[in-house]
Short mmCIF file of C-alpha atoms in Angstrom, two decimals:
data_model
loop_
_atom_site.label_atom_id
_atom_site.label_comp_id
_atom_site.label_asym_id
_atom_site.label_seq_id
_atom_site.Cartn_x
_atom_site.Cartn_y
_atom_site.Cartn_z
CA MET A 1 80.37 80.77 52.03
CA SER A 2 84.20 80.13 52.52
CA PRO A 3 84.93 78.15 55.55
CA TYR A 4 87.56 80.87 56.35
CA ALA A 5 84.96 83.57 56.45
CA PRO A 6 84.13 83.25 60.32
CA LEU A 7 88.05 83.16 60.92
CA LEU A 8 88.66 86.28 58.75
CA ALA A 9 85.80 88.06 60.58
CA ALA A 10 87.10 87.38 63.92
CA LEU A 11 90.67 88.70 62.84
CA VAL A 12 89.12 91.76 61.54
CA ALA A 13 87.05 92.43 64.74
CA LEU A 14 90.21 91.74 66.72
CA LEU A 15 92.20 94.35 64.82
CA ALA A 16 89.34 96.83 65.02
CA GLY A 17 89.10 96.27 68.81
CA LEU A 18 92.96 96.80 69.30
CA THR A 19 92.59 100.06 67.02
CA ILE A 20 89.68 101.39 69.11
CA GLY A 21 91.49 100.52 72.37
CA LYS A 22 94.74 102.32 71.45
CA ALA A 23 92.57 105.31 70.42
CA TRP A 24 90.63 105.21 73.83
CA GLU A 25 94.15 105.09 75.61
CA ARG A 26 95.39 107.99 73.76
CA TYR A 27 92.43 110.17 73.48
CA LYS A 28 89.99 111.49 75.99
CA LEU A 29 86.62 113.43 75.47
CA ARG A 30 86.48 116.29 77.60
CA ASP A 31 83.86 119.21 77.36
CA GLY A 32 82.81 117.97 73.84
CA ARG A 33 86.38 117.86 72.42
CA TRP A 34 88.86 114.99 72.10
CA ILE A 35 92.18 115.49 73.93
CA ASP A 36 95.49 113.74 73.04
CA ARG A 37 96.74 112.45 76.34
CA ARG A 38 100.23 111.99 75.10
CA ARG A 39 100.90 115.53 73.80
CA ALA A 40 102.52 116.53 76.95
CA ARG A 41 104.53 113.36 77.46
CA GLU A 42 105.64 113.48 73.85
CA SER A 43 106.90 116.97 73.99
CA PRO A 44 110.57 117.63 74.09
CA HIS A 45 110.01 119.58 77.31
CA TYR A 46 108.77 116.52 79.11
CA ILE A 47 111.57 114.35 78.06
CA LEU A 48 114.12 117.10 78.94
CA GLY A 49 112.46 117.57 82.29
CA LEU A 50 112.93 113.86 83.09
CA ASN A 51 116.45 113.99 81.94
CA PHE A 52 117.24 116.85 84.22
CA LEU A 53 115.45 115.16 87.07
CA VAL A 54 117.58 112.03 86.65
CA ALA A 55 120.71 114.41 86.69
CA ASN A 56 119.47 115.86 89.92
CA GLN A 57 119.08 119.41 88.36
CA VAL A 58 115.76 120.06 89.88
CA ASP A 59 115.49 123.65 89.06
CA LEU A 60 115.88 122.92 85.07
CA ALA A 61 113.39 119.76 85.66
CA ILE A 62 110.70 122.36 86.95
CA GLU A 63 111.13 124.75 84.19
CA GLU A 64 110.90 122.05 81.55
CA LEU A 65 108.11 120.19 83.07
CA SER A 66 106.16 123.41 83.59
CA ARG A 67 106.53 124.03 79.90
CA ALA A 68 105.19 120.61 79.12
CA ALA A 69 102.32 121.00 81.43
CA SER A 70 101.39 124.26 79.60
CA LEU A 71 100.75 122.29 76.60
CA ASP A 72 97.94 120.21 78.24
CA ALA A 73 96.42 121.37 81.46
CA ASP A 74 94.93 118.04 81.86
CA ALA A 75 98.24 116.03 81.97
CA LEU A 76 97.74 114.90 85.59
CA GLU A 77 101.03 112.91 85.94
CA VAL A 78 102.99 115.92 84.73
CA HIS A 79 101.33 118.25 87.42
CA MET A 80 101.72 115.61 90.11
CA ILE A 81 105.35 115.44 89.24
CA LEU A 82 105.88 119.35 89.51
CA GLY A 83 104.19 119.31 92.86
CA ASN A 84 106.43 116.72 94.19
CA LEU A 85 109.43 118.63 92.74
CA TYR A 86 108.31 121.83 94.43
CA ARG A 87 108.14 119.87 97.78
CA GLU A 88 111.69 118.59 97.15
CA LYS A 89 112.83 122.19 96.72
CA GLY A 90 111.31 123.12 99.94
CA GLN A 91 108.40 125.17 98.36
CA VAL A 92 105.95 123.29 100.34
CA GLY A 93 103.02 125.79 100.04
CA LYS A 94 103.23 125.68 96.28
CA ALA A 95 103.36 121.90 96.34
CA ILE A 96 100.22 121.79 98.39
CA THR A 97 98.41 124.27 96.07
CA VAL A 98 99.27 122.14 92.96
CA HIS A 99 98.17 119.00 94.54
CA GLN A 100 95.00 120.44 96.16
CA ASN A 101 94.04 121.90 92.54
CA LEU A 102 94.30 118.49 91.11
CA LEU A 103 91.92 116.97 93.80
CA GLN A 104 89.36 119.57 92.52
CA ARG A 105 89.22 117.83 89.05
CA PRO A 106 85.65 116.21 88.81
CA LYS A 107 86.37 113.07 86.85
CA LEU A 108 89.56 111.61 88.65
CA SER A 109 89.47 107.88 88.99
CA ARG A 110 89.54 106.25 92.32
CA LEU A 111 93.30 105.32 91.89
CA GLU A 112 94.25 108.89 90.61
CA HIS A 113 92.46 110.34 93.66
CA ALA A 114 94.44 108.17 96.02
CA TYR A 115 97.84 109.05 94.45
CA VAL A 116 97.16 112.71 94.40
CA LEU A 117 96.11 112.35 98.11
CA LEU A 118 99.42 110.59 98.73
CA CYS A 119 101.39 113.35 97.18
CA LEU A 120 99.32 115.87 99.24
CA GLY A 121 100.01 113.82 102.46
CA LEU A 122 103.76 113.89 101.80
CA ASP A 123 103.41 117.74 101.37
CA TYR A 124 101.83 118.11 104.78
CA LYS A 125 104.38 115.90 106.21
CA ARG A 126 107.19 117.79 104.79
CA GLY A 127 105.59 120.98 105.98
CA GLY A 128 105.11 119.75 109.54
CA PHE A 129 101.24 119.54 109.37
CA VAL A 130 101.03 116.32 111.22
CA ASP A 131 97.41 116.07 111.73
CA ARG A 132 96.52 116.74 108.01
CA ALA A 133 99.24 114.34 106.85
CA HIS A 134 97.54 111.71 108.99
CA GLU A 135 94.18 112.43 107.57
CA ALA A 136 95.59 112.31 103.92
CA PHE A 137 97.34 109.04 104.38
CA ASN A 138 94.24 107.54 106.14
CA GLU A 139 92.14 108.77 103.16
CA VAL A 140 94.54 107.16 100.83
CA LEU A 141 94.03 103.74 102.51
CA ARG A 142 90.46 104.21 102.58
CA LEU A 143 90.49 104.63 98.69
CA ASP A 144 93.27 101.93 98.08
CA PRO A 145 93.56 99.64 101.27
CA LYS A 146 96.76 98.11 99.76
CA ASN A 147 98.71 101.30 99.17
CA GLU A 148 102.25 100.33 100.76
CA TYR A 149 103.48 103.90 100.49
CA ALA A 150 100.68 105.37 102.51
CA LEU A 151 101.12 102.59 105.22
CA LEU A 152 105.04 103.28 105.15
CA ASN A 153 104.60 107.00 105.58
CA LEU A 154 101.81 106.54 108.26
CA GLN A 155 104.24 104.40 110.11
CA LYS A 156 107.09 106.98 109.93
CA LEU A 157 104.61 109.63 111.23
CA HIS A 158 103.71 107.52 114.25
CA GLU A 159 107.43 106.94 114.87
CA GLU A 160 108.22 110.70 114.76
CA GLN A 161 105.45 111.27 117.20
CA HIS A 162 106.65 108.27 119.44
CA GLN A 163 103.29 106.62 119.10
CA TRP A 164 105.17 103.30 119.16
CA THR A 165 101.98 101.09 119.41
CA GLU A 166 100.29 102.74 116.39
CA ALA A 167 103.58 102.55 114.55
CA TYR A 168 104.04 98.75 115.32
CA ASP A 169 100.36 97.93 114.30
CA THR A 170 100.80 99.99 110.93
CA ARG A 171 104.18 98.19 110.25
CA HIS A 172 102.67 94.81 110.95
CA ARG A 173 99.88 95.59 108.52
CA LEU A 174 102.36 96.61 105.83
CA SER A 175 104.34 93.48 106.46
CA LYS A 176 101.43 91.26 105.93
CA LEU A 177 100.40 93.22 102.84
CA ALA A 178 103.68 93.22 101.15
CA ASP A 179 104.14 89.41 102.25
CA SER A 180 107.53 90.23 104.03
CA ASP A 181 106.45 89.37 107.50
CA ALA A 182 109.43 86.83 107.53
CA HIS A 183 111.72 89.15 105.71
CA PRO A 184 114.70 89.86 108.18
CA GLU A 185 114.57 93.60 107.50
CA SER A 186 110.81 93.66 108.44
CA GLN A 187 111.41 91.54 111.55
CA ALA A 188 114.28 93.85 112.49
CA ILE A 189 111.90 96.89 112.21
CA LEU A 190 109.07 95.19 114.11
CA ALA A 191 111.76 94.39 116.85
CA PHE A 192 112.82 97.91 117.20
CA LEU A 193 109.16 98.88 117.64
CA GLU A 194 108.62 96.22 120.21
CA ASN A 195 111.69 97.33 122.05
CA GLU A 196 110.36 100.90 122.13
CA ILE A 197 106.94 99.77 123.33
CA GLY A 198 108.77 97.93 126.08
CA LEU A 199 110.68 101.13 127.19
CA GLU A 200 107.47 102.94 127.60
CA ALA A 201 106.11 99.98 129.80
CA MET A 202 109.35 100.09 131.78
CA ARG A 203 109.02 103.84 132.50
CA ARG A 204 105.50 103.19 133.67
CA LYS A 205 107.14 100.41 135.94
CA ASP A 206 104.91 97.85 134.17
CA TYR A 207 107.76 95.34 134.43
CA SER A 208 105.61 92.24 133.01
CA GLU A 209 104.63 94.11 129.96
CA ALA A 210 108.19 95.35 129.47
CA ILE A 211 109.64 91.97 129.65
CA ARG A 212 107.03 90.54 127.37
CA ARG A 213 107.94 93.16 124.75
CA PHE A 214 111.68 92.75 125.03
CA ASP A 215 111.34 88.93 124.73
CA ALA A 216 109.26 89.53 121.65
CA ALA A 217 111.76 91.78 120.15
CA ILE A 218 114.45 89.12 120.63
CA ASP A 219 112.34 86.48 119.18
CA ARG A 220 111.73 88.51 116.04
CA ASP A 221 115.35 89.57 115.63
CA ALA A 222 118.12 87.67 117.67
CA ARG A 223 120.42 90.57 117.17
CA ALA A 224 118.12 93.10 118.52
CA VAL A 225 120.88 94.54 120.93
CA PRO A 226 118.79 97.26 122.68
CA ALA A 227 116.21 94.67 123.73
CA TYR A 228 118.87 92.50 125.52
CA LEU A 229 120.26 95.50 127.45
CA ASN A 230 116.79 96.80 128.50
CA LEU A 231 115.66 93.22 129.39
CA GLY A 232 118.65 92.98 131.93
CA ASP A 233 117.89 96.46 133.31
CA VAL A 234 114.34 95.27 133.97
CA ARG A 235 115.75 92.19 135.69
CA VAL A 236 117.97 94.48 137.77
CA ALA A 237 114.95 96.69 138.56
CA GLN A 238 113.21 93.63 139.79
CA GLY A 239 116.23 92.58 141.97
CA ASN A 240 116.92 89.53 139.73
CA GLU A 241 120.62 90.43 138.88
CA ARG A 242 121.55 86.69 138.20
CA ASP A 243 119.13 86.77 135.29
CA ALA A 244 120.31 90.27 134.24
CA ALA A 245 123.89 88.95 133.91
CA VAL A 246 122.53 85.89 131.85
CA VAL A 247 120.71 88.14 129.50
CA TRP A 248 123.78 90.46 128.92
CA GLU A 249 126.20 87.53 128.47
CA ARG A 250 123.67 85.93 125.94
CA LEU A 251 123.80 89.28 124.00
CA ILE A 252 127.77 88.95 123.94
CA ASP A 253 127.39 85.17 122.48
CA VAL A 254 124.76 86.43 120.00
CA ALA A 255 126.54 89.60 118.76
CA PRO A 256 130.11 89.77 119.87
CA ASP A 257 130.90 92.82 117.84
CA ARG A 258 128.20 94.67 120.03
CA ALA A 259 129.54 93.30 123.32
CA TYR A 260 131.07 96.69 124.47
CA LEU A 261 127.49 98.10 124.89
CA ALA A 262 126.96 95.67 127.95
CA PHE A 263 130.52 96.11 129.48
CA ASP A 264 129.62 98.82 131.90
CA ARG A 265 126.40 97.00 133.01
CA LEU A 266 128.37 93.72 133.46
CA GLU A 267 131.26 95.49 135.25
CA ALA A 268 129.05 97.33 137.68
CA LEU A 269 127.04 94.17 138.46
CA ALA A 270 130.33 92.14 139.11
CA VAL A 271 131.42 94.92 141.53
CA ARG A 272 128.04 94.85 143.41
CA THR A 273 127.95 91.15 143.67
CA SER A 274 131.76 90.86 144.54
CA ASN A 275 132.20 88.63 141.62
CA GLU A 276 134.69 90.62 139.68
CA GLU A 277 136.50 87.64 138.17
CA ARG A 278 133.49 86.77 136.14
CA PHE A 279 133.88 90.02 134.36
CA THR A 280 137.54 89.66 133.81
CA ARG A 281 137.14 86.13 132.36
CA LEU A 282 134.53 87.38 129.92
CA CYS A 283 136.79 90.12 128.68
CA ARG A 284 139.84 87.74 128.45
CA ARG A 285 137.69 85.14 126.55
CA LEU A 286 136.62 87.81 124.09
CA ILE A 287 140.22 88.89 123.47
CA ASP A 288 141.28 85.47 122.96
CA GLU A 289 138.53 84.77 120.50
CA ASN A 290 138.91 87.90 118.65
CA PRO A 291 142.52 89.41 119.09
CA GLN A 292 141.53 92.54 117.35
CA ASP A 293 138.85 93.39 119.94
CA TRP A 294 140.24 96.70 121.31
CA ARG A 295 137.07 97.49 123.25
CA ALA A 296 137.30 94.43 125.29
CA ARG A 297 141.03 95.47 126.23
CA LEU A 298 139.84 98.76 126.98
CA ALA A 299 136.86 97.73 129.23
CA LEU A 300 139.30 95.17 131.15
CA SER A 301 141.94 97.78 131.32
CA ARG A 302 139.53 100.26 133.07
CA HIS A 303 138.41 97.71 135.47
CA LEU A 304 142.08 97.06 136.38
CA ALA A 305 143.00 100.50 136.77
CA ALA A 306 140.09 101.04 139.08
CA SER A 307 141.22 98.09 141.04
CA GLY A 308 144.65 99.42 141.68
CA HIS A 309 146.65 97.59 138.80
CA PRO A 310 147.55 100.59 136.39
CA ARG A 311 150.53 98.67 135.18
CA ASP A 312 148.45 95.76 133.89
CA ALA A 313 145.95 98.18 132.47
CA LEU A 314 148.65 99.94 130.51
CA ASP A 315 149.84 96.52 128.85
CA LEU A 316 146.18 96.04 127.62
CA LEU A 317 145.86 99.64 126.44
CA PHE A 318 148.95 99.58 124.44
CA ALA A 319 147.87 96.39 122.82
CA ALA A 320 144.48 98.15 122.16
CA LEU A 321 146.28 101.15 120.78
CA VAL A 322 148.12 98.92 118.11
CA GLN A 323 144.57 97.61 116.94
CA ASN A 324 142.93 101.10 116.73
CA PRO A 325 145.45 104.06 117.25
CA HIS A 326 142.63 106.59 116.34
CA ALA A 327 140.21 106.06 119.22
CA LEU A 328 140.32 108.91 121.68
CA SER A 329 139.05 106.86 124.60
CA ILE A 330 142.13 104.75 124.57
CA HIS A 331 144.55 107.74 124.74
CA GLN A 332 142.49 109.06 127.58
CA ALA A 333 142.57 105.74 129.37
CA ILE A 334 146.27 105.65 128.83
CA TRP A 335 147.08 109.00 130.31
CA ARG A 336 144.91 108.35 133.38
CA ALA A 337 146.88 105.11 133.93
CA LEU A 338 150.18 106.91 133.37
CA GLY A 339 149.19 109.47 135.90
CA GLN A 340 148.51 106.68 138.46
CA LEU A 341 152.04 105.53 137.90
CA HIS A 342 153.41 109.18 137.94
CA HIS A 343 154.49 109.18 134.30
CA PRO A 344 157.45 106.96 133.95
CA ALA A 345 159.79 108.11 131.20
CA SER A 346 159.89 104.60 129.68
CA LEU A 347 156.29 104.05 129.33
CA VAL A 348 155.53 107.63 128.06
CA ASP A 349 158.33 107.05 125.34
CA ARG A 350 156.55 103.75 124.44
CA TYR A 351 153.27 105.73 124.15
CA GLY A 352 154.89 108.35 121.97
CA GLU A 353 156.37 105.61 119.66
CA LEU A 354 152.92 104.09 119.23
CA THR A 355 151.14 107.32 118.48
CA GLU A 356 153.56 109.15 116.21
CA HIS A 357 151.25 109.14 113.28
CA ALA A 358 147.83 108.58 114.99
CA VAL A 359 144.85 110.88 114.34
CA PHE A 360 142.27 111.09 117.12
CA TYR A 361 138.36 110.91 116.70
CA LEU A 362 135.45 109.85 118.71
CA ASP A 363 134.93 106.34 117.04
CA PRO A 364 132.20 107.48 114.57
CA HIS A 365 129.52 105.34 113.17
CA VAL A 366 128.20 106.16 109.61
CA CYS A 367 124.95 105.35 107.90
CA MET A 368 125.76 103.38 104.64
CA ARG A 369 122.75 105.00 102.91
CA CYS A 370 122.94 108.76 103.57
CA ARG A 371 126.54 108.81 105.09
CA TYR A 372 125.01 110.58 108.33
CA ARG A 373 127.75 110.12 110.96
CA SER A 374 127.29 109.66 114.86
CA THR A 375 129.55 108.99 117.70
CA GLU A 376 126.74 106.71 119.03
CA LEU A 377 125.48 103.25 117.54
CA LEU A 378 122.08 103.89 116.40
CA TRP A 379 119.34 101.56 115.10
CA GLN A 380 117.73 104.06 113.03
CA CYS A 381 119.35 106.96 111.09
CA PRO A 382 117.81 110.33 112.29
CA HIS A 383 118.55 111.72 108.74
CA CYS A 384 117.17 109.30 106.28
CA HIS A 385 115.28 107.03 108.84
CA ASP A 386 116.61 104.00 107.44
CA TRP A 387 117.19 100.85 109.67
CA ASN A 388 120.18 98.83 110.73
CA THR A 389 122.58 100.77 108.55
CA PHE A 390 125.11 102.10 110.99
CA VAL A 391 128.62 100.51 110.84
CA GLU A 392 131.86 101.62 112.15
CA GLU A 393 133.86 103.88 109.83
CA ARG A 394 137.57 103.60 110.08
CA ILE A 395 139.66 106.58 108.71
CA ALA A 396 143.19 106.06 107.36
CA PRO A 397 145.66 107.95 109.48
CA ALA A 398 146.72 111.36 108.01
CA GLN A 399 150.48 111.78 107.28
CA ASP A 400 152.54 114.57 109.14
CA THR A 401 149.43 116.33 110.68
CA THR A 402 148.11 117.09 114.19
CA GLU A 403 144.49 117.49 113.04
CA VAL A 404 142.01 116.25 115.70
CA GLU A 405 138.81 115.08 114.07
CA VAL A 406 135.59 114.65 116.04
#
């Protein structure tokens, strides 16, 4: 016998195994007949449907994928995609029907069952069937405990229902599963949830729990601005105004670009404690450190105007106007100060020169993901639910227009 015979036999066996494996991957025996699994996916309708889907032409994608599905009623993935497209089109009832019919198939694998249930949970969520969506996502996790998509959607459901503790537990589980517990974005989300749980404790007047939660939020994310603000509020409620001032000033040191969120609190505290010089020093320090900080000038000018120094307030407001001529709040403060001075012509003329080409708007913030705009600084976009994506949007002044944009 040739010494190469065993090697040749092993090679032939390997090739035979590969051939059988490929055939098993492509063909499936069902009801006594072999079904070509690739038939639907290799049809031109399937390819066209995917092309239309990439081009965001959903109606045409549905039409072509429906034709592809008609070639093979057993093409699970094609029917799943169709159901998802129906949901995106707002046809939630049709999407639910498609995915429920898929669940009736007798020989679904455990993983296939889990992913069809995930699609069904998304259908229920889109349709507002919150309890059913909860059940579907929990069933997905029973079948596939490491399903990140089910955990993420379950977390969002808890958030929408303001079930902050459950949302926190779900997010923590997701972070551990995805090995992203130390990731800054994950820490920022957990900090947000800690802050919301602290607010619930604060409303119950459980100040010790509220402080623990706000401190935990700051530990997770040093730029968790709402946690600083709320922690200071708790200190004030406890009568500890000195610690409140320390917390709010710490916020300014950590996130000077968000210092304006603490100005009203610090000013009110300074007035109550007859230590107004502390607030003015803080504002002037911020102006010196960042000459473009128009909000610090605005806050200081309001304080000076309320203290009976409208002329000094106007100097600050005109300087703020140079930095941001489009902020309506600056113009309002200027006219109040001019009113206190009985509208001297020289100052009114100076205001006119500075605002000749200004467009007014309410200092909007925009989500960098979906372009949702808000006049308030938000942590989570109410439209796409993304986190920490809001930034100030500066709009170039229009030429020769008196349009007022809000």
